[in-house]
Amino acid sequence: MDAELVTIGTELLLGFTLDTNSAFLGQRLGGIGVRLTRRSTVPDELEPIRSAIVEGLDRTRLVIVSGGLGPTHDDVTKRVVGELFQVPLEFSAAIWDELVGRFARLGRVLSERNRCQAEVPRGAHVLPNPRGTAPGLWLTGEAGEAILLPGVPGEFRGLVDEQVVPRLRERSRNRVVRSMVIRTTGIAESALADRLASIEPQLAPLTLASLPGLAGVDLRLTAWDLLPEEAQPLLERQAERIRTVTGDHAYGADEDDLAAVFLAECRRAGVRVGVAESCTGGMLGERITEIPGSSEVFAGGVIAYANSVKEELGVPARILDQYGAVSQEAALEMARALQRRFSVDLAIAITGVAGPGGGSEAKPVGLVWFGFADRKNAVARRVVFPGSRHDIRARACQFALWQAWLRVRAGEGETERRS
Ligand code: AMP
Ligand code: MG
């Protein structure tokens, strides 16, 4: 079953109010197998509201409308829809009395202005709204069905969950639209697409979306219009197939945070971690300590921003003079120095050019060197990240966590301590 959503509000178009109702409805309808095929946002004006609803009804015969049910002159949804369904607005004494009574219990007097909120297009089913003064309305006619809901987010959500979802669920015969996200990092969207090309035809009837962000590329697999007991195993089987081609780049599912995945691996392996951060200025430590229980694994770190602090940490001045602070040698020495100082099993060092200034041909903005030192060895990695200063710093933290996770998973950093 398909449906469309029309959100009404000039403030939504001006960008002063974020359209959170749309996201909420999309998720709820997905959960009951109703495909939201289009959303339109229109100003508080008769003609745009009318045409958006008419066009939506033409396409899907089911339109959900958010907003414009208030008591002010710009709240015209009911009038428009009444005309569309060719029914007059009628005053409902039952709704009015209920409102008056509710206000009286709160010691308040209802304004005459609210009388219009007790007007109902003839034949509409009234959806009680205990959180506000405008009830929801469900109209059925030759054109299809229109479900009118107040725009106030708390009221909208309450009516969706209590009145709309239960009725639509019955009709969709318990079908669901269900998604699963496979989170990847350290690989560009295009390179990922190349790897997925060979298996993509076999994913049907599931669909696959690629969603790039600072943490990496999320792959969203979606099952449409299936019973939950059919959707879940299908999603799991196909997610497994995707993981075989994404390999080390896939670190988790759905909302998984790489920092949490990394810490869990450290806990399993008994690895204690420390960080030496230059261009990320504590961001990596923040990512790690954001995770509850990080103290079991995380010793601490040093923000070695100025060269003098890098030296104090234990990086030889001659290394900084000869190779510069953003260099393979500096990253390695930062990691080694921190590992010795804190006696951790794995030290992670980051030094780079976050920009926007300070880049050169040899060391462009976005260049970051990473050092990883365990009790025996140290290795360095070099990456040039795209984006703003914030993006570069965030991507550098994610990359550091990814490499550190792979090292711990492979058993690096625990050999000596265990032997
Ligand atoms: P209305 O029902 O149009 O009078 O809207 C009442 C309140 O809800 C206003 O403060 C709007 O800014 C807010 N609102 C309306 N539509 C939305 C929406 N789609 N998402 C979030 N808030 C909304
Ligand atoms: Mg409004």
Short mmCIF file of C-alpha atoms and ligand atoms in Angstrom, two decimals:
data_model
loop_
_atom_site.label_atom_id
_atom_site.label_comp_id
_atom_site.label_asym_id
_atom_site.label_seq_id
_atom_site.Cartn_x
_atom_site.Cartn_y
_atom_site.Cartn_z
CA MET A 1 0.00 0.00 0.00
CA ASP A 2 1.28 3.46 -0.94
CA ALA A 3 0.58 6.82 0.66
CA GLU A 4 1.65 10.43 0.28
CA LEU A 5 2.24 13.09 2.88
CA VAL A 6 1.46 16.77 2.56
CA THR A 7 2.96 18.97 5.26
CA ILE A 8 1.45 22.42 5.52
CA GLY A 9 3.25 25.42 6.94
CA THR A 10 4.93 28.49 5.53
CA GLU A 11 7.38 28.23 8.45
CA LEU A 12 8.54 24.84 7.10
CA LEU A 13 9.37 26.38 3.71
CA LEU A 14 11.14 29.34 5.31
CA GLY A 15 13.27 26.85 7.19
CA PHE A 16 12.41 28.17 10.65
CA THR A 17 10.73 24.92 11.64
CA LEU A 18 12.30 21.59 10.79
CA ASP A 19 9.84 19.14 9.30
CA THR A 20 10.23 16.42 11.92
CA ASN A 21 6.73 15.08 11.30
CA SER A 22 7.80 13.73 7.92
CA ALA A 23 10.69 11.71 9.25
CA PHE A 24 8.54 10.34 12.05
CA LEU A 25 5.73 9.31 9.72
CA GLY A 26 8.11 7.69 7.23
CA GLN A 27 9.51 5.45 9.94
CA ARG A 28 6.14 4.54 11.39
CA LEU A 29 4.58 3.73 8.02
CA GLY A 30 7.60 1.64 7.07
CA GLY A 31 7.01 -0.41 10.19
CA ILE A 32 3.57 -1.40 8.94
CA GLY A 33 4.40 -1.94 5.29
CA VAL A 34 2.96 1.31 3.94
CA ARG A 35 5.28 2.89 1.39
CA LEU A 36 5.49 6.65 1.70
CA THR A 37 6.04 7.46 -1.97
CA ARG A 38 6.13 11.25 -1.87
CA ARG A 39 6.15 14.17 0.53
CA SER A 40 5.20 17.68 -0.42
CA THR A 41 5.48 20.80 1.69
CA VAL A 42 3.20 23.73 0.90
CA PRO A 43 2.58 27.17 2.39
CA ASP A 44 -0.55 28.06 4.40
CA GLU A 45 -2.47 29.01 1.25
CA LEU A 46 -5.61 27.55 -0.27
CA GLU A 47 -4.44 26.78 -3.78
CA PRO A 48 -1.11 25.09 -3.03
CA ILE A 49 -2.79 22.98 -0.34
CA ARG A 50 -5.58 22.01 -2.68
CA SER A 51 -3.36 20.99 -5.57
CA ALA A 52 -0.93 19.03 -3.37
CA ILE A 53 -3.79 16.99 -1.90
CA VAL A 54 -5.55 16.47 -5.25
CA GLU A 55 -2.35 15.31 -6.93
CA GLY A 56 -1.51 13.00 -4.02
CA LEU A 57 -4.97 11.44 -4.11
CA ASP A 58 -4.65 10.94 -7.87
CA ARG A 59 -1.46 9.00 -7.43
CA THR A 60 -2.10 6.91 -4.30
CA ARG A 61 -5.71 7.50 -3.14
CA LEU A 62 -4.33 7.90 0.39
CA VAL A 63 -2.97 11.25 1.58
CA ILE A 64 -1.92 12.16 5.09
CA VAL A 65 -1.96 15.88 5.82
CA SER A 66 -0.02 17.54 8.63
CA GLY A 67 -0.83 21.03 9.91
CA GLY A 68 -3.23 23.86 9.30
CA LEU A 69 -5.86 22.65 11.77
CA GLY A 70 -5.27 25.45 14.28
CA PRO A 71 -7.68 28.24 15.23
CA THR A 72 -5.99 31.07 13.29
CA HIS A 73 -6.91 32.55 9.90
CA ASP A 74 -4.08 30.70 8.14
CA ASP A 75 -5.43 27.31 9.23
CA VAL A 76 -7.47 26.40 6.17
CA THR A 77 -6.90 22.67 5.70
CA LYS A 78 -10.41 21.59 6.71
CA ARG A 79 -12.04 24.07 4.38
CA VAL A 80 -9.97 22.90 1.41
CA VAL A 81 -10.53 19.23 2.09
CA GLY A 82 -14.25 19.72 2.73
CA GLU A 83 -14.55 21.30 -0.70
CA LEU A 84 -12.52 18.54 -2.31
CA PHE A 85 -14.75 15.85 -0.83
CA GLN A 86 -17.79 18.03 -1.54
CA VAL A 87 -19.05 18.04 2.03
CA PRO A 88 -19.94 21.04 4.22
CA LEU A 89 -18.29 21.81 7.55
CA GLU A 90 -20.64 21.08 10.44
CA PHE A 91 -20.34 22.21 14.03
CA SER A 92 -19.99 19.23 16.38
CA ALA A 93 -21.50 19.93 19.81
CA ALA A 94 -19.91 16.73 21.11
CA ILE A 95 -16.38 17.91 20.26
CA TRP A 96 -17.08 21.42 21.60
CA ASP A 97 -18.53 20.16 24.89
CA GLU A 98 -15.61 17.82 25.39
CA LEU A 99 -13.16 20.70 24.82
CA VAL A 100 -15.04 23.05 27.14
CA GLY A 101 -15.11 20.36 29.83
CA ARG A 102 -11.42 19.62 29.44
CA PHE A 103 -10.55 23.32 29.79
CA ALA A 104 -12.86 23.72 32.78
CA ARG A 105 -11.06 20.87 34.58
CA LEU A 106 -7.82 22.84 34.10
CA GLY A 107 -9.53 25.98 35.40
CA ARG A 108 -9.34 27.62 31.97
CA VAL A 109 -11.88 29.16 29.66
CA LEU A 110 -11.94 28.18 26.02
CA SER A 111 -11.78 31.05 23.55
CA GLU A 112 -14.63 31.49 21.07
CA ARG A 113 -11.86 31.44 18.50
CA ASN A 114 -11.52 27.70 19.13
CA ARG A 115 -15.10 27.05 17.97
CA CYS A 116 -13.82 26.36 14.47
CA GLN A 117 -11.84 23.44 15.87
CA ALA A 118 -15.13 21.70 16.63
CA GLU A 119 -16.16 21.96 12.96
CA VAL A 120 -16.02 18.70 11.08
CA PRO A 121 -16.45 17.96 7.38
CA ARG A 122 -19.70 15.98 7.19
CA GLY A 123 -19.12 12.21 7.37
CA ALA A 124 -15.52 12.50 8.57
CA HIS A 125 -14.36 10.07 11.21
CA VAL A 126 -13.09 12.05 14.24
CA LEU A 127 -9.75 10.97 15.74
CA PRO A 128 -9.66 12.14 19.38
CA ASN A 129 -6.63 14.27 20.26
CA PRO A 130 -6.19 14.36 24.05
CA ARG A 131 -2.97 16.41 23.70
CA GLY A 132 -4.50 19.39 21.93
CA THR A 133 -7.60 21.19 20.78
CA ALA A 134 -7.75 20.08 17.14
CA PRO A 135 -8.90 16.49 16.62
CA GLY A 136 -7.64 14.48 13.66
CA LEU A 137 -10.09 13.81 10.84
CA TRP A 138 -10.32 10.86 8.47
CA LEU A 139 -12.28 11.47 5.30
CA THR A 140 -13.29 8.86 2.78
CA GLY A 141 -14.83 9.74 -0.55
CA GLU A 142 -14.75 9.11 -4.25
CA ALA A 143 -11.32 10.71 -4.56
CA GLY A 144 -9.83 8.36 -1.95
CA GLU A 145 -8.91 8.98 1.66
CA ALA A 146 -7.45 12.00 3.43
CA ILE A 147 -6.21 11.85 7.00
CA LEU A 148 -5.88 15.30 8.53
CA LEU A 149 -3.60 15.66 11.55
CA PRO A 150 -2.48 18.66 13.60
CA GLY A 151 1.08 19.87 12.93
CA VAL A 152 2.22 20.23 16.56
CA PRO A 153 4.76 17.40 16.71
CA GLY A 154 3.62 15.87 20.02
CA GLU A 155 -0.01 15.81 18.86
CA PHE A 156 0.91 14.55 15.39
CA ARG A 157 2.93 11.68 16.82
CA GLY A 158 0.27 10.72 19.34
CA LEU A 159 -2.43 10.56 16.68
CA VAL A 160 -0.20 8.62 14.27
CA ASP A 161 0.62 6.00 16.89
CA GLU A 162 -2.79 5.73 18.50
CA GLN A 163 -5.21 6.29 15.63
CA VAL A 164 -3.55 5.98 12.24
CA VAL A 165 -1.03 3.16 12.55
CA PRO A 166 -3.44 0.60 14.10
CA ARG A 167 -6.02 1.17 11.33
CA LEU A 168 -3.52 1.04 8.48
CA ARG A 169 -1.71 -1.97 9.92
CA GLU A 170 -4.85 -4.06 9.64
CA ARG A 171 -5.15 -3.15 6.00
CA SER A 172 -1.55 -3.88 5.12
CA ARG A 173 -2.02 -7.45 6.40
CA ASN A 174 0.87 -7.08 8.85
CA ARG A 175 3.39 -6.42 6.11
CA VAL A 176 6.45 -4.35 6.94
CA VAL A 177 9.06 -2.21 5.27
CA ARG A 178 12.21 -3.09 7.19
CA SER A 179 15.79 -1.88 6.80
CA MET A 180 19.18 -2.97 7.99
CA VAL A 181 22.30 -0.82 7.75
CA ILE A 182 25.77 -2.22 7.16
CA ARG A 183 28.27 0.41 8.27
CA THR A 184 31.52 0.69 6.33
CA THR A 185 34.53 2.96 6.60
CA GLY A 186 37.92 3.54 4.97
CA ILE A 187 36.61 3.07 1.44
CA ALA A 188 35.24 5.59 -1.05
CA GLU A 189 31.64 5.31 -2.19
CA SER A 190 32.68 4.60 -5.79
CA ALA A 191 35.14 1.89 -4.80
CA LEU A 192 32.46 0.32 -2.66
CA ALA A 193 30.02 0.42 -5.57
CA ASP A 194 32.57 -1.40 -7.75
CA ARG A 195 32.82 -4.18 -5.17
CA LEU A 196 29.04 -4.42 -4.82
CA ALA A 197 28.36 -4.47 -8.57
CA SER A 198 28.83 -8.23 -8.84
CA ILE A 199 26.35 -9.09 -6.08
CA GLU A 200 23.80 -6.34 -6.50
CA PRO A 201 21.58 -8.22 -8.98
CA GLN A 202 21.28 -11.06 -6.45
CA LEU A 203 19.97 -8.79 -3.70
CA ALA A 204 16.46 -8.51 -5.19
CA PRO A 205 13.76 -8.14 -3.94
CA LEU A 206 15.72 -6.10 -1.41
CA THR A 207 16.92 -2.65 -2.41
CA LEU A 208 20.30 -1.19 -1.56
CA ALA A 209 21.10 2.46 -0.87
CA SER A 210 24.54 3.94 -0.34
CA LEU A 211 24.65 6.76 2.22
CA PRO A 212 28.02 8.52 2.56
CA GLY A 213 28.88 10.52 5.68
CA LEU A 214 31.84 11.49 7.85
CA ALA A 215 31.89 8.07 9.52
CA GLY A 216 32.07 6.29 6.17
CA VAL A 217 29.49 4.88 3.79
CA ASP A 218 26.39 3.25 5.26
CA LEU A 219 24.73 0.61 3.11
CA ARG A 220 21.01 0.43 3.75
CA LEU A 221 19.29 -2.78 2.72
CA THR A 222 15.50 -2.55 2.64
CA ALA A 223 12.83 -5.23 2.41
CA TRP A 224 9.50 -3.92 1.12
CA ASP A 225 6.04 -5.20 1.82
CA LEU A 226 6.96 -8.53 3.42
CA LEU A 227 5.88 -10.30 6.57
CA PRO A 228 8.36 -9.65 9.43
CA GLU A 229 9.30 -13.33 9.58
CA GLU A 230 10.15 -13.23 5.87
CA ALA A 231 11.95 -9.89 5.94
CA GLN A 232 14.34 -10.54 8.81
CA PRO A 233 16.10 -13.69 7.55
CA LEU A 234 16.28 -12.22 4.07
CA LEU A 235 17.93 -9.07 5.40
CA GLU A 236 20.39 -11.06 7.48
CA ARG A 237 21.33 -13.39 4.62
CA GLN A 238 21.90 -10.53 2.19
CA ALA A 239 23.79 -8.46 4.78
CA GLU A 240 26.14 -11.40 5.14
CA ARG A 241 26.63 -11.50 1.39
CA ILE A 242 27.47 -7.79 1.41
CA ARG A 243 29.99 -8.28 4.21
CA THR A 244 31.85 -10.86 2.15
CA VAL A 245 32.67 -8.19 -0.44
CA THR A 246 33.15 -5.25 1.92
CA GLY A 247 35.57 -7.28 4.06
CA ASP A 248 37.52 -5.31 6.68
CA HIS A 249 35.62 -2.14 5.82
CA ALA A 250 32.37 -3.36 7.40
CA TYR A 251 32.49 -2.66 11.14
CA GLY A 252 28.92 -2.78 12.34
CA ALA A 253 25.19 -2.59 11.79
CA ASP A 254 22.46 0.00 12.19
CA GLU A 255 23.48 2.54 14.87
CA ASP A 256 26.83 0.94 15.79
CA ASP A 257 29.58 3.44 16.63
CA LEU A 258 33.07 2.38 15.55
CA ALA A 259 34.47 3.62 18.88
CA ALA A 260 32.21 1.16 20.70
CA VAL A 261 33.09 -1.66 18.30
CA PHE A 262 36.81 -0.92 18.85
CA LEU A 263 36.46 -0.81 22.63
CA ALA A 264 34.57 -4.10 22.69
CA GLU A 265 37.40 -5.69 20.71
CA CYS A 266 40.00 -4.25 23.12
CA ARG A 267 38.05 -5.59 26.10
CA ARG A 268 37.88 -9.03 24.52
CA ALA A 269 41.62 -8.98 23.80
CA GLY A 270 42.60 -7.39 27.12
CA VAL A 271 44.26 -4.46 25.34
CA ARG A 272 44.78 -1.12 27.05
CA VAL A 273 44.83 1.96 24.85
CA GLY A 274 46.29 5.49 24.89
CA VAL A 275 46.26 8.34 22.38
CA ALA A 276 48.63 11.14 21.32
CA GLU A 277 46.72 13.71 19.33
CA SER A 278 47.93 16.73 17.45
CA CYS A 279 45.53 17.99 14.76
CA THR A 280 42.50 16.27 16.32
CA GLY A 281 43.09 18.05 19.62
CA GLY A 282 41.37 15.49 21.85
CA MET A 283 38.61 14.48 19.48
CA LEU A 284 39.75 10.85 19.43
CA GLY A 285 39.82 10.74 23.22
CA GLU A 286 36.34 12.26 23.17
CA ARG A 287 35.07 9.59 20.75
CA ILE A 288 36.44 6.87 23.02
CA THR A 289 35.32 8.28 26.36
CA GLU A 290 31.83 8.95 24.98
CA ILE A 291 31.33 5.18 25.19
CA PRO A 292 30.15 3.91 28.60
CA GLY A 293 32.66 1.60 30.24
CA SER A 294 35.62 3.02 28.28
CA SER A 295 37.66 3.23 31.49
CA GLU A 296 38.21 -0.53 31.37
CA VAL A 297 40.18 -0.07 28.17
CA PHE A 298 41.27 3.56 27.86
CA ALA A 299 44.25 4.81 29.86
CA GLY A 300 44.25 8.41 28.61
CA GLY A 301 46.10 10.62 26.21
CA VAL A 302 48.11 13.71 25.46
CA ILE A 303 47.12 16.59 23.23
CA ALA A 304 50.56 17.17 21.74
CA TYR A 305 49.69 20.18 19.64
CA ALA A 306 52.74 22.44 19.79
CA ASN A 307 56.15 20.99 18.91
CA SER A 308 57.35 21.77 22.42
CA VAL A 309 54.67 19.43 23.82
CA LYS A 310 55.54 16.75 21.27
CA GLU A 311 59.13 17.03 22.53
CA GLU A 312 58.04 16.88 26.13
CA LEU A 313 56.07 13.75 25.30
CA GLY A 314 59.32 12.24 24.03
CA VAL A 315 59.56 12.99 20.32
CA PRO A 316 63.22 13.90 19.61
CA ALA A 317 63.64 17.52 18.49
CA ARG A 318 65.82 16.37 15.62
CA ILE A 319 62.90 14.33 14.19
CA LEU A 320 60.67 17.41 14.22
CA ASP A 321 63.42 19.59 12.71
CA GLN A 322 64.35 17.14 10.02
CA TYR A 323 60.95 15.76 8.92
CA GLY A 324 58.44 18.22 10.37
CA ALA A 325 55.55 17.66 12.78
CA VAL A 326 53.37 16.16 10.07
CA SER A 327 55.50 13.25 8.96
CA GLN A 328 55.76 9.51 9.15
CA GLU A 329 58.67 9.82 11.59
CA ALA A 330 56.83 12.21 13.92
CA ALA A 331 53.71 10.00 13.96
CA LEU A 332 55.79 6.92 14.77
CA GLU A 333 57.73 8.70 17.53
CA MET A 334 54.55 10.14 19.05
CA ALA A 335 53.02 6.66 19.21
CA ARG A 336 56.20 5.06 20.60
CA ALA A 337 56.64 7.79 23.19
CA LEU A 338 53.08 7.55 24.40
CA GLN A 339 53.23 3.77 24.55
CA ARG A 340 56.35 3.96 26.78
CA ARG A 341 55.07 6.77 28.99
CA PHE A 342 51.66 5.21 29.66
CA SER A 343 52.78 1.60 29.31
CA VAL A 344 49.74 0.80 27.19
CA ASP A 345 49.33 -2.13 24.81
CA LEU A 346 48.35 0.10 21.93
CA ALA A 347 49.17 3.78 21.41
CA ILE A 348 47.48 5.71 18.63
CA ALA A 349 49.07 8.93 17.32
CA ILE A 350 47.57 11.47 14.92
CA THR A 351 49.36 14.42 13.33
CA GLY A 352 48.13 16.28 10.27
CA VAL A 353 47.24 19.47 8.42
CA ALA A 354 43.58 20.23 9.24
CA GLY A 355 43.54 23.51 7.31
CA PRO A 356 42.12 25.63 5.93
CA GLY A 357 45.58 27.29 5.88
CA GLY A 358 49.02 25.79 6.36
CA GLY A 359 49.07 23.42 3.39
CA SER A 360 51.95 23.08 0.94
CA GLU A 361 52.61 21.05 -2.18
CA ALA A 362 54.43 18.39 -0.22
CA LYS A 363 52.01 18.53 2.72
CA PRO A 364 48.57 19.53 1.45
CA VAL A 365 45.59 20.39 3.64
CA GLY A 366 44.00 17.10 4.69
CA LEU A 367 47.30 15.19 4.96
CA VAL A 368 47.30 13.14 8.14
CA TRP A 369 49.91 10.72 9.45
CA PHE A 370 48.92 8.05 11.95
CA GLY A 371 51.17 6.03 14.23
CA PHE A 372 50.21 2.78 15.96
CA ALA A 373 52.63 1.39 18.53
CA ASP A 374 52.31 -1.76 20.59
CA ARG A 375 54.90 -3.12 23.00
CA LYS A 376 57.06 -4.41 20.13
CA ASN A 377 56.35 -2.64 16.88
CA ALA A 378 55.15 0.61 15.44
CA VAL A 379 53.61 1.26 12.04
CA ALA A 380 52.53 4.45 10.30
CA ARG A 381 49.71 5.19 7.85
CA ARG A 382 49.27 8.19 5.57
CA VAL A 383 45.94 9.50 4.27
CA VAL A 384 44.83 12.74 2.61
CA PHE A 385 41.24 13.50 3.67
CA PRO A 386 38.84 15.80 1.82
CA GLY A 387 36.52 18.40 3.33
CA SER A 388 36.50 21.25 5.84
CA ARG A 389 38.67 21.48 8.95
CA HIS A 390 35.94 19.77 10.94
CA ASP A 391 35.50 17.05 8.31
CA ILE A 392 39.22 16.31 8.16
CA ARG A 393 39.49 16.02 11.93
CA ALA A 394 36.39 13.81 12.17
CA ARG A 395 37.51 11.57 9.31
CA ALA A 396 40.97 11.26 10.88
CA CYS A 397 39.46 10.01 14.16
CA GLN A 398 37.30 7.50 12.35
CA PHE A 399 40.28 6.25 10.33
CA ALA A 400 42.40 5.92 13.49
CA LEU A 401 39.67 3.89 15.21
CA TRP A 402 39.27 1.70 12.15
CA GLN A 403 42.98 0.88 11.85
CA ALA A 404 43.29 0.37 15.59
CA TRP A 405 40.29 -1.96 15.57
CA LEU A 406 41.78 -4.04 12.74
CA ARG A 407 45.10 -4.29 14.58
CA VAL A 408 43.52 -5.46 17.82
CA ARG A 409 41.26 -7.89 15.97
CA ALA A 410 44.31 -9.35 14.20
CA GLY A 411 45.99 -9.87 17.56
CA GLU A 412 48.62 -7.11 17.27
CA GLY A 413 49.50 -5.51 20.55
CA GLU A 414 48.60 -8.38 22.84
CA THR A 415 51.33 -10.90 22.00
CA GLU A 416 54.08 -9.62 24.27
CA ARG A 417 51.91 -8.95 27.28
CA ARG A 418 50.37 -12.40 27.05
CA SER A 419 53.66 -14.25 26.62
P1 AMP B 1 -0.27 23.90 12.76
O1 AMP B 1 -0.98 22.64 13.07
O2 AMP B 1 0.03 24.06 11.31
O3 AMP B 1 -0.95 25.10 13.33
O4 AMP B 1 1.16 23.85 13.44
C1 AMP B 1 1.33 24.02 14.81
C2 AMP B 1 2.78 23.99 15.24
O5 AMP B 1 3.42 22.81 14.83
C3 AMP B 1 3.63 25.12 14.67
O6 AMP B 1 4.46 25.65 15.70
C4 AMP B 1 4.47 24.48 13.64
O7 AMP B 1 5.72 25.11 13.50
C5 AMP B 1 4.61 23.05 14.12
N1 AMP B 1 4.66 22.18 12.94
C6 AMP B 1 3.77 22.19 11.92
N2 AMP B 1 4.10 21.28 10.99
C7 AMP B 1 5.24 20.67 11.43
C8 AMP B 1 6.07 19.63 10.90
N3 AMP B 1 5.82 19.03 9.72
N4 AMP B 1 7.16 19.25 11.62
C9 AMP B 1 7.42 19.86 12.79
N5 AMP B 1 6.68 20.84 13.34
C10 AMP B 1 5.59 21.26 12.68
MG MG B 2 0.47 25.98 10.59
#
